[in-house]
Amino acid sequence: MNKSITPKKKVAVAVAEDDVVLEALNKAVDLGICEAVLFGNEDEIKKISTGLNIDYKKFEIRDFKNKNDAIKATIKSVSDGETDLPMKGKITTGELLSVFLKEEYGLRTKSTMNLISVFEINKYHKPLIMTDGGMVIAPDLNQKIDSINNAVKISKKIGVELPKVAIVAALEKVNPKMQPTVDAAIISQMNRRGQIKDCIVDGPFAMDNAVSKEAAKHKGIESEVAGDADIIIMPDIEAGNIFYKSMVFLSDAKIASTILGGKKPIVLTSRADSNEAKLYSIALSVLMS
């Protein structure tokens, strides 16, 4: 009996003449994770690939000498359904998002777009999802709710049907002078009343009692989420970014990240990330597409 074969997702790369991006894509294509369509300066792409001993013939290359034209063509290919998701090449995140969010491409939604990261940490007993370490500077109540919903989508994809969500702040008690603690209390109550679904939310937590049952017990915190969080919602970008980099550079955590909230996920890689992290980020984004 003939079995249908699901075609591989196509990643569209905006301004692909970047050694970091090409190395990550080369590995992803070799592993069968995706196919890649590269938008950018063809001569430069081939030159960089040759220098890295990468066979550029495994990619489809579309020649654009102008950076802005390459970005627009990348996003249009995703919008038209010719490719499945965009990836940032040798440009800033802002340059890519400014085109992605234009109404003419139909890729924006009413939801907040977040950078969602998945960590595998040696001292934690399961994968830990965190948002937001690189997109929303100071999320308000509604943006935090969107963050939860975006993170829950990833949680379900990796097999956790009812994730435990910890909303963290500097302390685990509500303090009217500290807005993150107030937001946490409101969101927790909204979850209990069924306004936020498919997860169990509690907070505020300090970071220690969100991830350590012993710390929670020591402080007299009784919660299904305490010490067993699947998802951490950070109070602001500073906290998220510091946590992200601390885990990567001090704890040797494995990491994958994607941007969710639009109609398609967006792949981002950073020169500071390991090659492994770049590969995992492509894989996660492809999974979410």
PDB file of C-alpha atoms in Angstrom:
ATOM      1  CA  MET A   1       0.000   0.000   0.000  1.00  0.00           C
ATOM      2  CA  ASN A   2       1.332   3.439  -0.910  1.00  0.00           C
ATOM      3  CA  LYS A   3       1.998   5.755   2.020  1.00  0.00           C
ATOM      4  CA  SER A   4       1.815   9.499   1.616  1.00  0.00           C
ATOM      5  CA  ILE A   5       5.059  11.286   2.366  1.00  0.00           C
ATOM      6  CA  THR A   6       4.895  14.615   4.135  1.00  0.00           C
ATOM      7  CA  PRO A   7       7.137  17.049   2.234  1.00  0.00           C
ATOM      8  CA  LYS A   8       9.906  18.741   4.193  1.00  0.00           C
ATOM      9  CA  LYS A   9       9.287  22.275   5.351  1.00  0.00           C
ATOM     10  CA  LYS A  10      11.062  24.970   3.373  1.00  0.00           C
ATOM     11  CA  VAL A  11      12.926  27.611   5.355  1.00  0.00           C
ATOM     12  CA  ALA A  12      13.259  30.960   3.544  1.00  0.00           C
ATOM     13  CA  VAL A  13      16.411  32.802   4.604  1.00  0.00           C
ATOM     14  CA  ALA A  14      16.549  36.582   4.313  1.00  0.00           C
ATOM     15  CA  VAL A  15      20.020  37.874   3.304  1.00  0.00           C
ATOM     16  CA  ALA A  16      21.652  34.466   3.569  1.00  0.00           C
ATOM     17  CA  GLU A  17      25.277  35.490   2.975  1.00  0.00           C
ATOM     18  CA  ASP A  18      26.289  34.709   6.561  1.00  0.00           C
ATOM     19  CA  ASP A  19      28.633  31.940   7.683  1.00  0.00           C
ATOM     20  CA  VAL A  20      26.773  31.302  10.958  1.00  0.00           C
ATOM     21  CA  VAL A  21      23.451  30.869   9.187  1.00  0.00           C
ATOM     22  CA  LEU A  22      24.864  28.744   6.392  1.00  0.00           C
ATOM     23  CA  GLU A  23      26.591  26.361   8.812  1.00  0.00           C
ATOM     24  CA  ALA A  24      23.370  25.854  10.765  1.00  0.00           C
ATOM     25  CA  LEU A  25      21.295  25.343   7.621  1.00  0.00           C
ATOM     26  CA  ASN A  26      23.832  22.943   6.164  1.00  0.00           C
ATOM     27  CA  LYS A  27      23.495  20.680   9.197  1.00  0.00           C
ATOM     28  CA  ALA A  28      19.692  20.982   9.245  1.00  0.00           C
ATOM     29  CA  VAL A  29      19.414  20.027   5.577  1.00  0.00           C
ATOM     30  CA  ASP A  30      21.857  17.119   5.989  1.00  0.00           C
ATOM     31  CA  LEU A  31      19.783  15.801   8.894  1.00  0.00           C
ATOM     32  CA  GLY A  32      16.579  16.033   6.874  1.00  0.00           C
ATOM     33  CA  ILE A  33      15.009  18.645   9.151  1.00  0.00           C
ATOM     34  CA  CYS A  34      14.137  21.019   6.324  1.00  0.00           C
ATOM     35  CA  GLU A  35      14.933  22.320   2.889  1.00  0.00           C
ATOM     36  CA  ALA A  36      16.301  25.837   2.440  1.00  0.00           C
ATOM     37  CA  VAL A  37      15.705  28.647  -0.036  1.00  0.00           C
ATOM     38  CA  LEU A  38      18.343  31.349   0.237  1.00  0.00           C
ATOM     39  CA  PHE A  39      17.577  34.964  -0.684  1.00  0.00           C
ATOM     40  CA  GLY A  40      20.622  37.198  -1.055  1.00  0.00           C
ATOM     41  CA  ASN A  41      23.822  37.858  -2.954  1.00  0.00           C
ATOM     42  CA  GLU A  42      24.395  34.603  -4.838  1.00  0.00           C
ATOM     43  CA  ASP A  43      28.106  35.208  -5.403  1.00  0.00           C
ATOM     44  CA  GLU A  44      28.685  35.873  -1.707  1.00  0.00           C
ATOM     45  CA  ILE A  45      26.601  32.872  -0.648  1.00  0.00           C
ATOM     46  CA  LYS A  46      28.609  30.578  -2.908  1.00  0.00           C
ATOM     47  CA  LYS A  47      31.926  32.108  -1.786  1.00  0.00           C
ATOM     48  CA  ILE A  48      31.131  31.688   1.916  1.00  0.00           C
ATOM     49  CA  SER A  49      29.783  28.172   1.379  1.00  0.00           C
ATOM     50  CA  THR A  50      32.906  27.117  -0.505  1.00  0.00           C
ATOM     51  CA  GLY A  51      35.096  28.500   2.285  1.00  0.00           C
ATOM     52  CA  LEU A  52      33.151  26.424   4.797  1.00  0.00           C
ATOM     53  CA  ASN A  53      33.285  23.282   2.630  1.00  0.00           C
ATOM     54  CA  ILE A  54      29.505  23.426   2.187  1.00  0.00           C
ATOM     55  CA  ASP A  55      27.969  22.184  -1.048  1.00  0.00           C
ATOM     56  CA  TYR A  56      25.788  25.154  -1.955  1.00  0.00           C
ATOM     57  CA  LYS A  57      23.993  23.073  -4.580  1.00  0.00           C
ATOM     58  CA  LYS A  58      21.898  21.543  -1.795  1.00  0.00           C
ATOM     59  CA  PHE A  59      20.215  24.963  -1.402  1.00  0.00           C
ATOM     60  CA  GLU A  60      17.983  26.867  -3.761  1.00  0.00           C
ATOM     61  CA  ILE A  61      19.575  30.302  -4.183  1.00  0.00           C
ATOM     62  CA  ARG A  62      17.719  33.403  -5.363  1.00  0.00           C
ATOM     63  CA  ASP A  63      19.997  36.266  -6.272  1.00  0.00           C
ATOM     64  CA  PHE A  64      19.311  39.676  -4.714  1.00  0.00           C
ATOM     65  CA  LYS A  65      22.087  42.251  -4.527  1.00  0.00           C
ATOM     66  CA  ASN A  66      19.946  44.665  -2.498  1.00  0.00           C
ATOM     67  CA  LYS A  67      19.306  43.712   1.131  1.00  0.00           C
ATOM     68  CA  ASN A  68      15.818  45.215   1.332  1.00  0.00           C
ATOM     69  CA  ASP A  69      14.761  43.443  -1.858  1.00  0.00           C
ATOM     70  CA  ALA A  70      15.983  40.137  -0.426  1.00  0.00           C
ATOM     71  CA  ILE A  71      13.977  40.631   2.775  1.00  0.00           C
ATOM     72  CA  LYS A  72      10.800  41.505   0.886  1.00  0.00           C
ATOM     73  CA  ALA A  73      11.184  38.524  -1.434  1.00  0.00           C
ATOM     74  CA  THR A  74      11.744  36.223   1.556  1.00  0.00           C
ATOM     75  CA  ILE A  75       8.595  37.332   3.328  1.00  0.00           C
ATOM     76  CA  LYS A  76       6.550  37.278   0.132  1.00  0.00           C
ATOM     77  CA  SER A  77       7.559  33.661  -0.493  1.00  0.00           C
ATOM     78  CA  VAL A  78       6.299  32.735   2.988  1.00  0.00           C
ATOM     79  CA  SER A  79       3.122  34.787   2.539  1.00  0.00           C
ATOM     80  CA  ASP A  80       2.418  33.108  -0.804  1.00  0.00           C
ATOM     81  CA  GLY A  81       2.909  29.640   0.706  1.00  0.00           C
ATOM     82  CA  GLU A  82       5.879  28.909  -1.535  1.00  0.00           C
ATOM     83  CA  THR A  83       8.039  28.498   1.599  1.00  0.00           C
ATOM     84  CA  ASP A  84       6.917  27.668   5.126  1.00  0.00           C
ATOM     85  CA  LEU A  85       8.738  29.996   7.517  1.00  0.00           C
ATOM     86  CA  PRO A  86      11.334  32.789   7.444  1.00  0.00           C
ATOM     87  CA  MET A  87      14.794  32.829   8.979  1.00  0.00           C
ATOM     88  CA  LYS A  88      16.952  35.829   9.800  1.00  0.00           C
ATOM     89  CA  GLY A  89      20.211  36.018   7.880  1.00  0.00           C
ATOM     90  CA  LYS A  90      22.766  38.835   7.902  1.00  0.00           C
ATOM     91  CA  ILE A  91      20.273  41.458   9.090  1.00  0.00           C
ATOM     92  CA  THR A  92      18.838  42.650  12.374  1.00  0.00           C
ATOM     93  CA  THR A  93      15.708  41.184  13.898  1.00  0.00           C
ATOM     94  CA  GLY A  94      14.035  44.575  13.493  1.00  0.00           C
ATOM     95  CA  GLU A  95      14.755  44.682   9.767  1.00  0.00           C
ATOM     96  CA  LEU A  96      13.087  41.305   9.291  1.00  0.00           C
ATOM     97  CA  LEU A  97      10.102  42.019  11.555  1.00  0.00           C
ATOM     98  CA  SER A  98       9.373  45.410   9.972  1.00  0.00           C
ATOM     99  CA  VAL A  99       8.606  43.593   6.718  1.00  0.00           C
ATOM    100  CA  PHE A 100       7.018  40.494   8.279  1.00  0.00           C
ATOM    101  CA  LEU A 101       4.484  42.687  10.094  1.00  0.00           C
ATOM    102  CA  LYS A 102       3.316  44.662   7.056  1.00  0.00           C
ATOM    103  CA  GLU A 103      -0.386  44.086   6.487  1.00  0.00           C
ATOM    104  CA  GLU A 104       0.115  43.357   2.794  1.00  0.00           C
ATOM    105  CA  TYR A 105       1.734  40.007   3.623  1.00  0.00           C
ATOM    106  CA  GLY A 106      -1.040  38.809   5.951  1.00  0.00           C
ATOM    107  CA  LEU A 107       1.352  37.228   8.454  1.00  0.00           C
ATOM    108  CA  ARG A 108       0.566  39.299  11.524  1.00  0.00           C
ATOM    109  CA  THR A 109      -2.110  38.366  14.043  1.00  0.00           C
ATOM    110  CA  LYS A 110      -3.687  40.146  16.990  1.00  0.00           C
ATOM    111  CA  SER A 111      -1.414  38.202  19.336  1.00  0.00           C
ATOM    112  CA  THR A 112       1.851  39.490  20.814  1.00  0.00           C
ATOM    113  CA  MET A 113       4.972  38.086  19.178  1.00  0.00           C
ATOM    114  CA  ASN A 114       7.409  36.559  21.654  1.00  0.00           C
ATOM    115  CA  LEU A 115      10.825  34.971  21.711  1.00  0.00           C
ATOM    116  CA  ILE A 116      10.211  31.563  23.296  1.00  0.00           C
ATOM    117  CA  SER A 117      13.203  29.503  24.443  1.00  0.00           C
ATOM    118  CA  VAL A 118      13.354  25.858  25.456  1.00  0.00           C
ATOM    119  CA  PHE A 119      16.167  24.820  27.807  1.00  0.00           C
ATOM    120  CA  GLU A 120      17.590  21.464  28.775  1.00  0.00           C
ATOM    121  CA  ILE A 121      19.363  22.219  32.056  1.00  0.00           C
ATOM    122  CA  ASN A 122      21.531  19.653  33.815  1.00  0.00           C
ATOM    123  CA  LYS A 123      20.143  20.400  37.281  1.00  0.00           C
ATOM    124  CA  TYR A 124      16.482  20.594  36.254  1.00  0.00           C
ATOM    125  CA  HIS A 125      14.381  17.463  35.888  1.00  0.00           C
ATOM    126  CA  LYS A 126      12.645  18.300  32.596  1.00  0.00           C
ATOM    127  CA  PRO A 127      12.695  20.772  29.690  1.00  0.00           C
ATOM    128  CA  LEU A 128      12.022  24.342  30.778  1.00  0.00           C
ATOM    129  CA  ILE A 129      10.324  26.852  28.492  1.00  0.00           C
ATOM    130  CA  MET A 130      10.964  30.560  29.075  1.00  0.00           C
ATOM    131  CA  THR A 131       9.624  33.805  27.629  1.00  0.00           C
ATOM    132  CA  ASP A 132      10.591  36.520  26.872  1.00  0.00           C
ATOM    133  CA  GLY A 133      14.322  37.162  26.592  1.00  0.00           C
ATOM    134  CA  GLY A 134      14.544  39.145  23.406  1.00  0.00           C
ATOM    135  CA  MET A 135      11.358  40.694  22.045  1.00  0.00           C
ATOM    136  CA  VAL A 136       8.916  42.416  24.418  1.00  0.00           C
ATOM    137  CA  ILE A 137      10.705  44.924  26.626  1.00  0.00           C
ATOM    138  CA  ALA A 138       8.198  45.419  29.457  1.00  0.00           C
ATOM    139  CA  PRO A 139       5.159  43.180  28.879  1.00  0.00           C
ATOM    140  CA  ASP A 140       1.826  44.353  30.223  1.00  0.00           C
ATOM    141  CA  LEU A 141      -0.889  42.041  31.520  1.00  0.00           C
ATOM    142  CA  ASN A 142      -2.307  41.168  28.097  1.00  0.00           C
ATOM    143  CA  GLN A 143       1.145  40.604  26.601  1.00  0.00           C
ATOM    144  CA  LYS A 144       1.975  38.196  29.421  1.00  0.00           C
ATOM    145  CA  ILE A 145      -1.213  36.269  28.689  1.00  0.00           C
ATOM    146  CA  ASP A 146      -0.192  36.068  25.029  1.00  0.00           C
ATOM    147  CA  SER A 147       3.231  34.853  26.176  1.00  0.00           C
ATOM    148  CA  ILE A 148       1.589  32.051  28.113  1.00  0.00           C
ATOM    149  CA  ASN A 149      -0.537  31.015  25.147  1.00  0.00           C
ATOM    150  CA  ASN A 150       2.476  31.014  22.815  1.00  0.00           C
ATOM    151  CA  ALA A 151       4.568  28.990  25.255  1.00  0.00           C
ATOM    152  CA  VAL A 152       1.748  26.484  25.790  1.00  0.00           C
ATOM    153  CA  LYS A 153       1.735  25.771  22.052  1.00  0.00           C
ATOM    154  CA  ILE A 154       5.368  24.709  22.252  1.00  0.00           C
ATOM    155  CA  SER A 155       4.730  22.710  25.402  1.00  0.00           C
ATOM    156  CA  LYS A 156       2.042  20.682  23.677  1.00  0.00           C
ATOM    157  CA  LYS A 157       4.315  20.055  20.684  1.00  0.00           C
ATOM    158  CA  ILE A 158       6.976  18.546  22.949  1.00  0.00           C
ATOM    159  CA  GLY A 159       4.457  16.314  24.683  1.00  0.00           C
ATOM    160  CA  VAL A 160       3.324  18.229  27.793  1.00  0.00           C
ATOM    161  CA  GLU A 161      -0.463  18.497  27.470  1.00  0.00           C
ATOM    162  CA  LEU A 162      -1.157  20.497  30.649  1.00  0.00           C
ATOM    163  CA  PRO A 163       1.964  22.545  31.382  1.00  0.00           C
ATOM    164  CA  LYS A 164       2.589  24.224  34.718  1.00  0.00           C
ATOM    165  CA  VAL A 165       3.230  27.942  34.272  1.00  0.00           C
ATOM    166  CA  ALA A 166       5.154  29.960  36.871  1.00  0.00           C
ATOM    167  CA  ILE A 167       4.974  33.741  36.661  1.00  0.00           C
ATOM    168  CA  VAL A 168       8.158  34.986  38.279  1.00  0.00           C
ATOM    169  CA  ALA A 169       9.125  38.235  39.939  1.00  0.00           C
ATOM    170  CA  ALA A 170      11.656  39.361  42.538  1.00  0.00           C
ATOM    171  CA  LEU A 171       9.631  37.787  45.339  1.00  0.00           C
ATOM    172  CA  GLU A 172       6.773  35.357  45.845  1.00  0.00           C
ATOM    173  CA  LYS A 173       4.334  37.702  47.590  1.00  0.00           C
ATOM    174  CA  VAL A 174       2.006  40.255  46.039  1.00  0.00           C
ATOM    175  CA  ASN A 175       3.341  43.759  46.574  1.00  0.00           C
ATOM    176  CA  PRO A 176       1.230  46.621  45.137  1.00  0.00           C
ATOM    177  CA  LYS A 177       4.428  48.576  44.516  1.00  0.00           C
ATOM    178  CA  MET A 178       5.781  45.811  42.249  1.00  0.00           C
ATOM    179  CA  GLN A 179       3.576  45.477  39.170  1.00  0.00           C
ATOM    180  CA  PRO A 180       4.909  42.046  38.110  1.00  0.00           C
ATOM    181  CA  THR A 181       3.615  40.539  41.363  1.00  0.00           C
ATOM    182  CA  VAL A 182       0.194  42.119  40.838  1.00  0.00           C
ATOM    183  CA  ASP A 183       0.054  40.870  37.236  1.00  0.00           C
ATOM    184  CA  ALA A 184       0.969  37.376  38.420  1.00  0.00           C
ATOM    185  CA  ALA A 185      -1.865  37.293  40.933  1.00  0.00           C
ATOM    186  CA  ILE A 186      -4.400  38.508  38.362  1.00  0.00           C
ATOM    187  CA  ILE A 187      -3.281  36.040  35.698  1.00  0.00           C
ATOM    188  CA  SER A 188      -3.332  33.166  38.174  1.00  0.00           C
ATOM    189  CA  GLN A 189      -6.921  33.990  39.092  1.00  0.00           C
ATOM    190  CA  MET A 190      -7.886  34.285  35.427  1.00  0.00           C
ATOM    191  CA  ASN A 191      -6.518  30.782  34.889  1.00  0.00           C
ATOM    192  CA  ARG A 192      -8.504  29.397  37.831  1.00  0.00           C
ATOM    193  CA  ARG A 193     -11.678  30.887  36.340  1.00  0.00           C
ATOM    194  CA  GLY A 194     -11.029  29.365  32.925  1.00  0.00           C
ATOM    195  CA  GLN A 195     -10.040  32.560  31.104  1.00  0.00           C
ATOM    196  CA  ILE A 196      -6.598  31.109  30.314  1.00  0.00           C
ATOM    197  CA  LYS A 197      -6.872  27.495  29.219  1.00  0.00           C
ATOM    198  CA  ASP A 198      -4.777  24.364  28.655  1.00  0.00           C
ATOM    199  CA  CYS A 199      -2.343  25.049  31.485  1.00  0.00           C
ATOM    200  CA  ILE A 200      -2.011  25.488  35.249  1.00  0.00           C
ATOM    201  CA  VAL A 201      -0.842  28.971  36.217  1.00  0.00           C
ATOM    202  CA  ASP A 202       0.389  30.243  39.557  1.00  0.00           C
ATOM    203  CA  GLY A 203       2.394  33.164  40.853  1.00  0.00           C
ATOM    204  CA  PRO A 204       4.036  35.304  41.802  1.00  0.00           C
ATOM    205  CA  PHE A 205       7.086  33.138  42.401  1.00  0.00           C
ATOM    206  CA  ALA A 206      10.659  34.088  43.039  1.00  0.00           C
ATOM    207  CA  MET A 207      12.846  32.083  40.688  1.00  0.00           C
ATOM    208  CA  ASP A 208      14.022  29.700  43.393  1.00  0.00           C
ATOM    209  CA  ASN A 209      10.576  28.487  44.412  1.00  0.00           C
ATOM    210  CA  ALA A 210       9.445  28.222  40.796  1.00  0.00           C
ATOM    211  CA  VAL A 211      12.071  25.572  40.056  1.00  0.00           C
ATOM    212  CA  SER A 212      12.939  24.078  43.466  1.00  0.00           C
ATOM    213  CA  LYS A 213      10.443  22.140  45.581  1.00  0.00           C
ATOM    214  CA  GLU A 214      12.836  22.406  48.501  1.00  0.00           C
ATOM    215  CA  ALA A 215      12.956  26.204  48.261  1.00  0.00           C
ATOM    216  CA  ALA A 216       9.163  26.369  47.985  1.00  0.00           C
ATOM    217  CA  LYS A 217       8.710  24.119  51.000  1.00  0.00           C
ATOM    218  CA  HIS A 218      11.203  26.159  53.014  1.00  0.00           C
ATOM    219  CA  LYS A 219       9.141  29.298  52.336  1.00  0.00           C
ATOM    220  CA  GLY A 220       5.855  27.562  53.100  1.00  0.00           C
ATOM    221  CA  ILE A 221       4.543  27.741  49.536  1.00  0.00           C
ATOM    222  CA  GLU A 222       1.939  25.155  48.648  1.00  0.00           C
ATOM    223  CA  SER A 223       1.339  25.056  44.917  1.00  0.00           C
ATOM    224  CA  GLU A 224       1.082  22.457  42.172  1.00  0.00           C
ATOM    225  CA  VAL A 225       3.410  24.619  40.110  1.00  0.00           C
ATOM    226  CA  ALA A 226       6.085  25.380  42.724  1.00  0.00           C
ATOM    227  CA  GLY A 227       9.313  23.539  42.022  1.00  0.00           C
ATOM    228  CA  ASP A 228       7.840  21.822  38.974  1.00  0.00           C
ATOM    229  CA  ALA A 229       7.311  24.561  36.374  1.00  0.00           C
ATOM    230  CA  ASP A 230       7.239  23.678  32.689  1.00  0.00           C
ATOM    231  CA  ILE A 231       7.015  27.325  31.642  1.00  0.00           C
ATOM    232  CA  ILE A 232       8.555  30.446  33.184  1.00  0.00           C
ATOM    233  CA  ILE A 233       7.066  33.862  32.354  1.00  0.00           C
ATOM    234  CA  MET A 234       9.634  36.573  32.995  1.00  0.00           C
ATOM    235  CA  PRO A 235       8.662  40.056  34.252  1.00  0.00           C
ATOM    236  CA  ASP A 236      10.674  41.912  31.589  1.00  0.00           C
ATOM    237  CA  ILE A 237      13.282  41.539  28.889  1.00  0.00           C
ATOM    238  CA  GLU A 238      16.187  42.203  31.267  1.00  0.00           C
ATOM    239  CA  ALA A 239      15.278  39.275  33.491  1.00  0.00           C
ATOM    240  CA  GLY A 240      14.645  37.009  30.523  1.00  0.00           C
ATOM    241  CA  ASN A 241      17.829  37.945  28.716  1.00  0.00           C
ATOM    242  CA  ILE A 242      19.999  37.556  31.816  1.00  0.00           C
ATOM    243  CA  PHE A 243      18.446  34.161  32.589  1.00  0.00           C
ATOM    244  CA  TYR A 244      18.955  33.020  28.990  1.00  0.00           C
ATOM    245  CA  LYS A 245      22.622  33.945  28.893  1.00  0.00           C
ATOM    246  CA  SER A 246      23.307  32.656  32.400  1.00  0.00           C
ATOM    247  CA  MET A 247      21.929  29.251  31.471  1.00  0.00           C
ATOM    248  CA  VAL A 248      23.914  29.115  28.232  1.00  0.00           C
ATOM    249  CA  PHE A 249      27.260  30.445  29.436  1.00  0.00           C
ATOM    250  CA  LEU A 250      27.345  29.398  33.099  1.00  0.00           C
ATOM    251  CA  SER A 251      25.221  26.266  33.173  1.00  0.00           C
ATOM    252  CA  ASP A 252      26.038  24.701  29.789  1.00  0.00           C
ATOM    253  CA  ALA A 253      22.326  24.363  29.031  1.00  0.00           C
ATOM    254  CA  LYS A 254      21.094  23.170  25.666  1.00  0.00           C
ATOM    255  CA  ILE A 255      18.837  25.758  24.074  1.00  0.00           C
ATOM    256  CA  ALA A 256      16.407  26.251  21.204  1.00  0.00           C
ATOM    257  CA  SER A 257      14.459  29.421  20.448  1.00  0.00           C
ATOM    258  CA  THR A 258      11.772  30.633  18.076  1.00  0.00           C
ATOM    259  CA  ILE A 259       9.534  33.669  17.634  1.00  0.00           C
ATOM    260  CA  LEU A 260       5.823  32.875  17.876  1.00  0.00           C
ATOM    261  CA  GLY A 261       2.727  35.053  17.676  1.00  0.00           C
ATOM    262  CA  GLY A 262       2.578  35.585  13.926  1.00  0.00           C
ATOM    263  CA  LYS A 263       0.977  33.208  11.447  1.00  0.00           C
ATOM    264  CA  LYS A 264       4.390  31.614  10.928  1.00  0.00           C
ATOM    265  CA  PRO A 265       7.241  31.114  13.398  1.00  0.00           C
ATOM    266  CA  ILE A 266      10.491  32.946  12.729  1.00  0.00           C
ATOM    267  CA  VAL A 267      13.953  31.386  13.037  1.00  0.00           C
ATOM    268  CA  LEU A 268      16.649  33.510  14.643  1.00  0.00           C
ATOM    269  CA  THR A 269      20.240  32.551  15.257  1.00  0.00           C
ATOM    270  CA  SER A 270      22.873  34.581  17.070  1.00  0.00           C
ATOM    271  CA  ARG A 271      26.632  34.551  16.672  1.00  0.00           C
ATOM    272  CA  ALA A 272      26.835  34.056  20.443  1.00  0.00           C
ATOM    273  CA  ASP A 273      24.839  30.801  20.223  1.00  0.00           C
ATOM    274  CA  SER A 274      26.594  27.502  19.712  1.00  0.00           C
ATOM    275  CA  ASN A 275      26.207  25.638  16.426  1.00  0.00           C
ATOM    276  CA  GLU A 276      24.104  23.128  18.351  1.00  0.00           C
ATOM    277  CA  ALA A 277      21.755  25.877  19.558  1.00  0.00           C
ATOM    278  CA  LYS A 278      21.360  27.207  16.034  1.00  0.00           C
ATOM    279  CA  LEU A 279      20.470  23.764  14.757  1.00  0.00           C
ATOM    280  CA  TYR A 280      17.986  23.198  17.589  1.00  0.00           C
ATOM    281  CA  SER A 281      16.367  26.581  16.903  1.00  0.00           C
ATOM    282  CA  ILE A 282      15.811  25.688  13.259  1.00  0.00           C
ATOM    283  CA  ALA A 283      14.344  22.341  14.311  1.00  0.00           C
ATOM    284  CA  LEU A 284      12.012  23.938  16.885  1.00  0.00           C
ATOM    285  CA  SER A 285      10.760  26.546  14.427  1.00  0.00           C
ATOM    286  CA  VAL A 286      10.164  23.919  11.763  1.00  0.00           C
ATOM    287  CA  LEU A 287       8.245  21.842  14.324  1.00  0.00           C
ATOM    288  CA  MET A 288       6.051  24.853  15.174  1.00  0.00           C
ATOM    289  CA  SER A 289       5.354  25.653  11.517  1.00  0.00           C
TER     290      SER A 289
END
